[in-house]
Coordinates of C-alpha atoms in Angstrom, one line a residue:
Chain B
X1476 CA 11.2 49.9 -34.4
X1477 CA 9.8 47.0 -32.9
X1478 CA 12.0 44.2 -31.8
X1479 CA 12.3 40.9 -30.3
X1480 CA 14.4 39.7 -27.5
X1481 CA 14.0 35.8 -26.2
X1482 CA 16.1 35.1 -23.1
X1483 CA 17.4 31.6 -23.5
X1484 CA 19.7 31.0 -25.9
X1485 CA 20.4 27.4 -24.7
X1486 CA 18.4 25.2 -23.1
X1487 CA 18.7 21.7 -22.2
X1488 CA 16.0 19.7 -20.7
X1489 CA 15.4 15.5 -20.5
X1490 CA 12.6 14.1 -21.4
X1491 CA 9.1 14.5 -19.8
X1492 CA 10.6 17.8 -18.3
X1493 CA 8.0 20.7 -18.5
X1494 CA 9.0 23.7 -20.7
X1495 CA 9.3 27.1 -21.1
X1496 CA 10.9 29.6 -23.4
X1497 CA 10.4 33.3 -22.8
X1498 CA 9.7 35.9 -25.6
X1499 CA 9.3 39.2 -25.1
X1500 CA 8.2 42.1 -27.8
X1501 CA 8.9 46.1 -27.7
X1502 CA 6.2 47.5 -29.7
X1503 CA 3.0 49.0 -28.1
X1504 CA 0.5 48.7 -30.5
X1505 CA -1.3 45.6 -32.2
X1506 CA 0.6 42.9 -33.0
X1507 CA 0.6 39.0 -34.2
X1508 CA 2.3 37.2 -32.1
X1509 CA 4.5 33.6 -33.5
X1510 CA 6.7 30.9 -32.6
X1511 CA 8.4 29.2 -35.3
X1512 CA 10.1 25.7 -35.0
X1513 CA 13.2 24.8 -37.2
X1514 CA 14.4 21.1 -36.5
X1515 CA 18.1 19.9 -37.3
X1516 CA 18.7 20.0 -41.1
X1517 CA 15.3 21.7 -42.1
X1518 CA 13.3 24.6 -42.4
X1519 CA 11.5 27.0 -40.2
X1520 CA 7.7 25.8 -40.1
X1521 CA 4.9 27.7 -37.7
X1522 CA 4.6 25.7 -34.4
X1523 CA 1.6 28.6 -33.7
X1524 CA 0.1 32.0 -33.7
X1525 CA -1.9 34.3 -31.9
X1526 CA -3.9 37.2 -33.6
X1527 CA -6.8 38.3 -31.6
X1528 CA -9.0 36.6 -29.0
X1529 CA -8.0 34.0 -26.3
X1530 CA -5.3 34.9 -25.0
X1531 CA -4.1 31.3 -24.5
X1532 CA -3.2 29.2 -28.1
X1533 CA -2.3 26.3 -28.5
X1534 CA -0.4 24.8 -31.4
X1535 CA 0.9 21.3 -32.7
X1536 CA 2.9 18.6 -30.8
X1537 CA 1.1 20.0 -27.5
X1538 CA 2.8 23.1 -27.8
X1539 CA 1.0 26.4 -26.0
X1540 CA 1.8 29.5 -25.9
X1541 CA 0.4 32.9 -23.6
X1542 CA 0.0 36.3 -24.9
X1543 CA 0.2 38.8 -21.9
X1544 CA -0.5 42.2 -23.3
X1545 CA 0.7 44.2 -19.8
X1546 CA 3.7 42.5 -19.8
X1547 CA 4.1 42.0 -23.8
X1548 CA 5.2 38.5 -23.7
X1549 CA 4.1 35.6 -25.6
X1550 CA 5.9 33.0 -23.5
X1551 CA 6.0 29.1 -25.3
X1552 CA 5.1 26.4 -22.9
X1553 CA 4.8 22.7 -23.3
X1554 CA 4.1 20.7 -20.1
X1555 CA 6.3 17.5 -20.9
X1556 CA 9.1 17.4 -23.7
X1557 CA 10.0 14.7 -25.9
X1558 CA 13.6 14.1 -27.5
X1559 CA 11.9 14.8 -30.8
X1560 CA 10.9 18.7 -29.4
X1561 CA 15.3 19.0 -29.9
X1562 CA 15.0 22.0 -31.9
X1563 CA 15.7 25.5 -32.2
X1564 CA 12.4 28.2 -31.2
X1565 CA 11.8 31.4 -32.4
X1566 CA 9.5 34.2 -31.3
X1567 CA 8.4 36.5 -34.5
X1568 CA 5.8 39.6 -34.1
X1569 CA 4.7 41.4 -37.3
X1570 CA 3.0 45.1 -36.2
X1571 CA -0.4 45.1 -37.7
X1572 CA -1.2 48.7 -39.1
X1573 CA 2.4 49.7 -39.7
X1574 CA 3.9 47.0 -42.2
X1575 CA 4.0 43.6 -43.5
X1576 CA 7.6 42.8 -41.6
X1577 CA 8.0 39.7 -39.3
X1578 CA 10.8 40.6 -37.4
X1579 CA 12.2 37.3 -35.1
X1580 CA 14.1 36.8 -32.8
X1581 CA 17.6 35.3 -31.9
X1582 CA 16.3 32.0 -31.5
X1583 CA 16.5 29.7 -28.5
X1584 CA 18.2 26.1 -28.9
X1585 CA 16.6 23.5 -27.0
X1586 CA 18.3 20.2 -26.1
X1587 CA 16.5 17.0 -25.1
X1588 CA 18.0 14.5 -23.0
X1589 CA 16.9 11.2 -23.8
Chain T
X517 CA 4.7 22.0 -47.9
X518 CA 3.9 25.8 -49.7
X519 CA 5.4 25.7 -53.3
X520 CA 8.8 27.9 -52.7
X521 CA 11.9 26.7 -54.8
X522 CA 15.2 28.4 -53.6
X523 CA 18.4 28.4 -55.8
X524 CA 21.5 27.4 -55.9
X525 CA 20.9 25.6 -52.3
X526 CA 24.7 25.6 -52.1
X527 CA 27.3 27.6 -53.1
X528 CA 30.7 28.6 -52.9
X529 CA 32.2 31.9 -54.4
X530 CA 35.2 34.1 -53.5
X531 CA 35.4 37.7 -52.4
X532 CA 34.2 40.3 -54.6
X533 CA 32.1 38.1 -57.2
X534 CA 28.5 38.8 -57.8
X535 CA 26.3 36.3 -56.5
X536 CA 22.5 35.9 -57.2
X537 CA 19.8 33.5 -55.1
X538 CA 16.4 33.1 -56.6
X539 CA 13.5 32.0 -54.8
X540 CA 10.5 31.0 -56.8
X541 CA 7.4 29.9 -55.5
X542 CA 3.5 28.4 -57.1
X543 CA 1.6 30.5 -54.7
X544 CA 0.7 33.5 -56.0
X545 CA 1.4 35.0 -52.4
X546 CA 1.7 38.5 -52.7
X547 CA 4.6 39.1 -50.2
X548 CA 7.9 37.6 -50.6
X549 CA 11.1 37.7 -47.8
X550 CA 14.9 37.5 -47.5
X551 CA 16.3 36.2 -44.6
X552 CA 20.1 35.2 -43.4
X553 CA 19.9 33.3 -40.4
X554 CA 23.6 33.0 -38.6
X555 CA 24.6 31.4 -35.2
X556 CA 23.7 33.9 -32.6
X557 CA 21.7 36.2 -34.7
X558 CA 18.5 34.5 -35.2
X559 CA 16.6 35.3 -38.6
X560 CA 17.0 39.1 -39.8
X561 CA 15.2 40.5 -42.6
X562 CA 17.1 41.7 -45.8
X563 CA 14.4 42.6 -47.8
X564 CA 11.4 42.0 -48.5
X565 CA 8.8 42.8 -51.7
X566 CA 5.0 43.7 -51.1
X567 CA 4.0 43.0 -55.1
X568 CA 5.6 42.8 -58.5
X569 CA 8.5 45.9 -58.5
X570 CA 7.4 46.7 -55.1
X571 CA 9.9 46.1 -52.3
X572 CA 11.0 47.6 -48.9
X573 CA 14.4 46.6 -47.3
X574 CA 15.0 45.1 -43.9
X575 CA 17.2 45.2 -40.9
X576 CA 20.3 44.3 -43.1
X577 CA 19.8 45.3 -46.2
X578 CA 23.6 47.0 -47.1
X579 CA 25.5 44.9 -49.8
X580 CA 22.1 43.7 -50.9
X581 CA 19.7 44.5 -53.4
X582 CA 16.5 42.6 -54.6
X583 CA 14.3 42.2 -57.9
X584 CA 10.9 40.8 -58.3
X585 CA 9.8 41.3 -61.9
X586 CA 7.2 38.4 -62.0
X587 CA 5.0 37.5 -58.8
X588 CA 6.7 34.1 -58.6
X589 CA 10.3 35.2 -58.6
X590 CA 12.1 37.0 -56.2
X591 CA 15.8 37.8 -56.8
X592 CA 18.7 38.4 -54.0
X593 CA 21.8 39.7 -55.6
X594 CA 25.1 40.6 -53.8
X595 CA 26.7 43.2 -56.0
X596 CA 30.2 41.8 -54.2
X597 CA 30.3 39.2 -52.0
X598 CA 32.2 39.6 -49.0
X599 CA 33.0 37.1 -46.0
X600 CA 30.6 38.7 -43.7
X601 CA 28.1 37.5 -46.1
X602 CA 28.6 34.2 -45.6
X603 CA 25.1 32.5 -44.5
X604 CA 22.2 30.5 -44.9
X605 CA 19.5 32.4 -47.0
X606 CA 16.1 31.7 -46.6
X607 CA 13.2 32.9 -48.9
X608 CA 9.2 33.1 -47.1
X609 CA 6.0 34.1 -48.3
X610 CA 2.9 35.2 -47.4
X611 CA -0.8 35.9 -48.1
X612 CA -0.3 38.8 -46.0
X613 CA -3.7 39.3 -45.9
X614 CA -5.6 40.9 -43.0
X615 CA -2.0 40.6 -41.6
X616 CA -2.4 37.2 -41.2
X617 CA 1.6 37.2 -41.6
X618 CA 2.3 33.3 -41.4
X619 CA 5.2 32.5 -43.6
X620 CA 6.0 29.9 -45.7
X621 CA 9.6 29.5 -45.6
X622 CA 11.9 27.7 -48.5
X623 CA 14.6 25.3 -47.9
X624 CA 17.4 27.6 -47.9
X625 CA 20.2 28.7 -49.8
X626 CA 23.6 27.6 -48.2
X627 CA 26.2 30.7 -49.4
X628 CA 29.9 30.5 -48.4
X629 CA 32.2 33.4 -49.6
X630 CA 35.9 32.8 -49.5

C-alpha cells in the first residue's frame, strides 16, 4: 500500500528564513504528487501539485516544490517565510492506475517567528 | 471556495450513541472522502465513494460505515460512538478525472464522544 512519511513534525523558523519540509512517498509506480496547506482555524486548501512534466512546480504564496523520481520525494521549499506561512503542511500522493485514494501524510507544523 | 456543506460542525454525544455527519456538496464531483484528522496522525482516509452507491473504505474504516444515495450527499454514520472516535471530520471531493485528484475539502465536522 502506498504511504507517506514527512520528517518534520515541528518546525520553527523566523521570518525571512528559507524553508524546507521533506516528504517522501513509498509507491513505485505513477503517482500525483501534493502539498496541502491548512492555516489555524480553517480548512485544508492545495498549496500545489505535480502530475507529469517539469519536475520543478511552483505553487501560491512563492511556494515550490521538487519531484525526484530516484529518490521519491517531493520536497516543499520556499526561499524566505513570512509569519503568515504559520501553518500546518501536508504531503498527499494519490497512485494513478490503481485508485482514486489520496492518502497524506502526518502533517508538519510550521512556526514563524515574527 | 467548492460548494461542500458539512453537518452538524459541532457535536457532542456520549459513548455508544449513533452519530451521523453529512457532507453535501453543489458540484456534481463524482468522488466524495471521509477524513479524521487527529494530532499526530495527519489526515487518514475513512471511506470514500467513487459514484452514487459506490464506495470503497479507507485506512480506518472499523466503527464506520458510509451512504451516498444521491451524488450530492454523502453520509458518515458511527453505529456506536466510542472515545477513540473523537475527531475532526472532514469531507473532500473531487473531479477525479484523468486522476487529477485535487480535493476540495469542507469545513469540518468537530465530533467529541464522551
Amino acid at each position: 500500500a502506498q504511504s507517506v512519511s514527512q520528517h518534520n513534525h515541528h518546525v520553527i523558523l523566523s521570518e525571512a528564513a528559507s524553508l524546507e519540509l521533506g516528504c517522501n512517498y513509498s509507491y513505485g509506480g505513477t503517482v500525483n504528487l501534493f502539498w496541502y496547506v491548512q492555516y489555524p482555524g480553517q480548512h485544508l486548501q492545495l498549496l500545489l501539485k505535480y502530475f507529469s512534466g517539469d519536475p520543478l512546480v511552483k505553487g501560491i504564496k512563492g511556494f515550490e516544490a521538487e519531484f525526484i523520481k530516484s529518490k521519491f520525494s517531493f520536497n516543499l521549499r520556499k526561499p524566505s517565510v513570512q509569519w503568515s506561512d504559520t501553518a500546518e503542511y501536508f504531503c498527499a500522493v494519490n497512485a494513478m492506475n490503481r485508485d482514486d485514494k489520496i492518502i497524506f501524510g502526518k502533517g508538519t507544523r510550521l512556526h514563524i517567528l515574527p | 471556495d467548492a460548494g461542500i456543506t458539512q453537518s452538524p460542525r459541532h457535536k457532542v454525544t456520549e459513548t455508544g450513541t449513533p452519530v451521523t455527519l453529512r457532507c453535501h456538496q453543489t458540484e456534481n464531483h463524482r468522488y466524495m472522502y471521509w477524513y479524521r484528522q487527529d494530532p499526530g496522525h495527519g489526515l487518514r482516509l475513512i471511506h470514500y465513494s467513487y459514484g452514487v452507491k459506490d464506495t470503497d473504505k479507507g485506512e480506518v474504516s472499523d466503527g464506520y460505515s458510509v451512504s451516498r444515495s444521491k451524488t450530492e450527499d454523502f453520509l458518515l454514520t458511527l453505529e456506536s460512538a466510542t472515545s477513540s472516535q473523537t475527531s475532526v471530520y472532514f469531507c473532500a471531493i473531487s473531479e477525479a478525472t484523468s486522476y487529477t485528484g485535487e480535493l476540495f475539502f469542507g469545513e469540518g465536522s468537530r465530533l467529541t464522544v464522551l
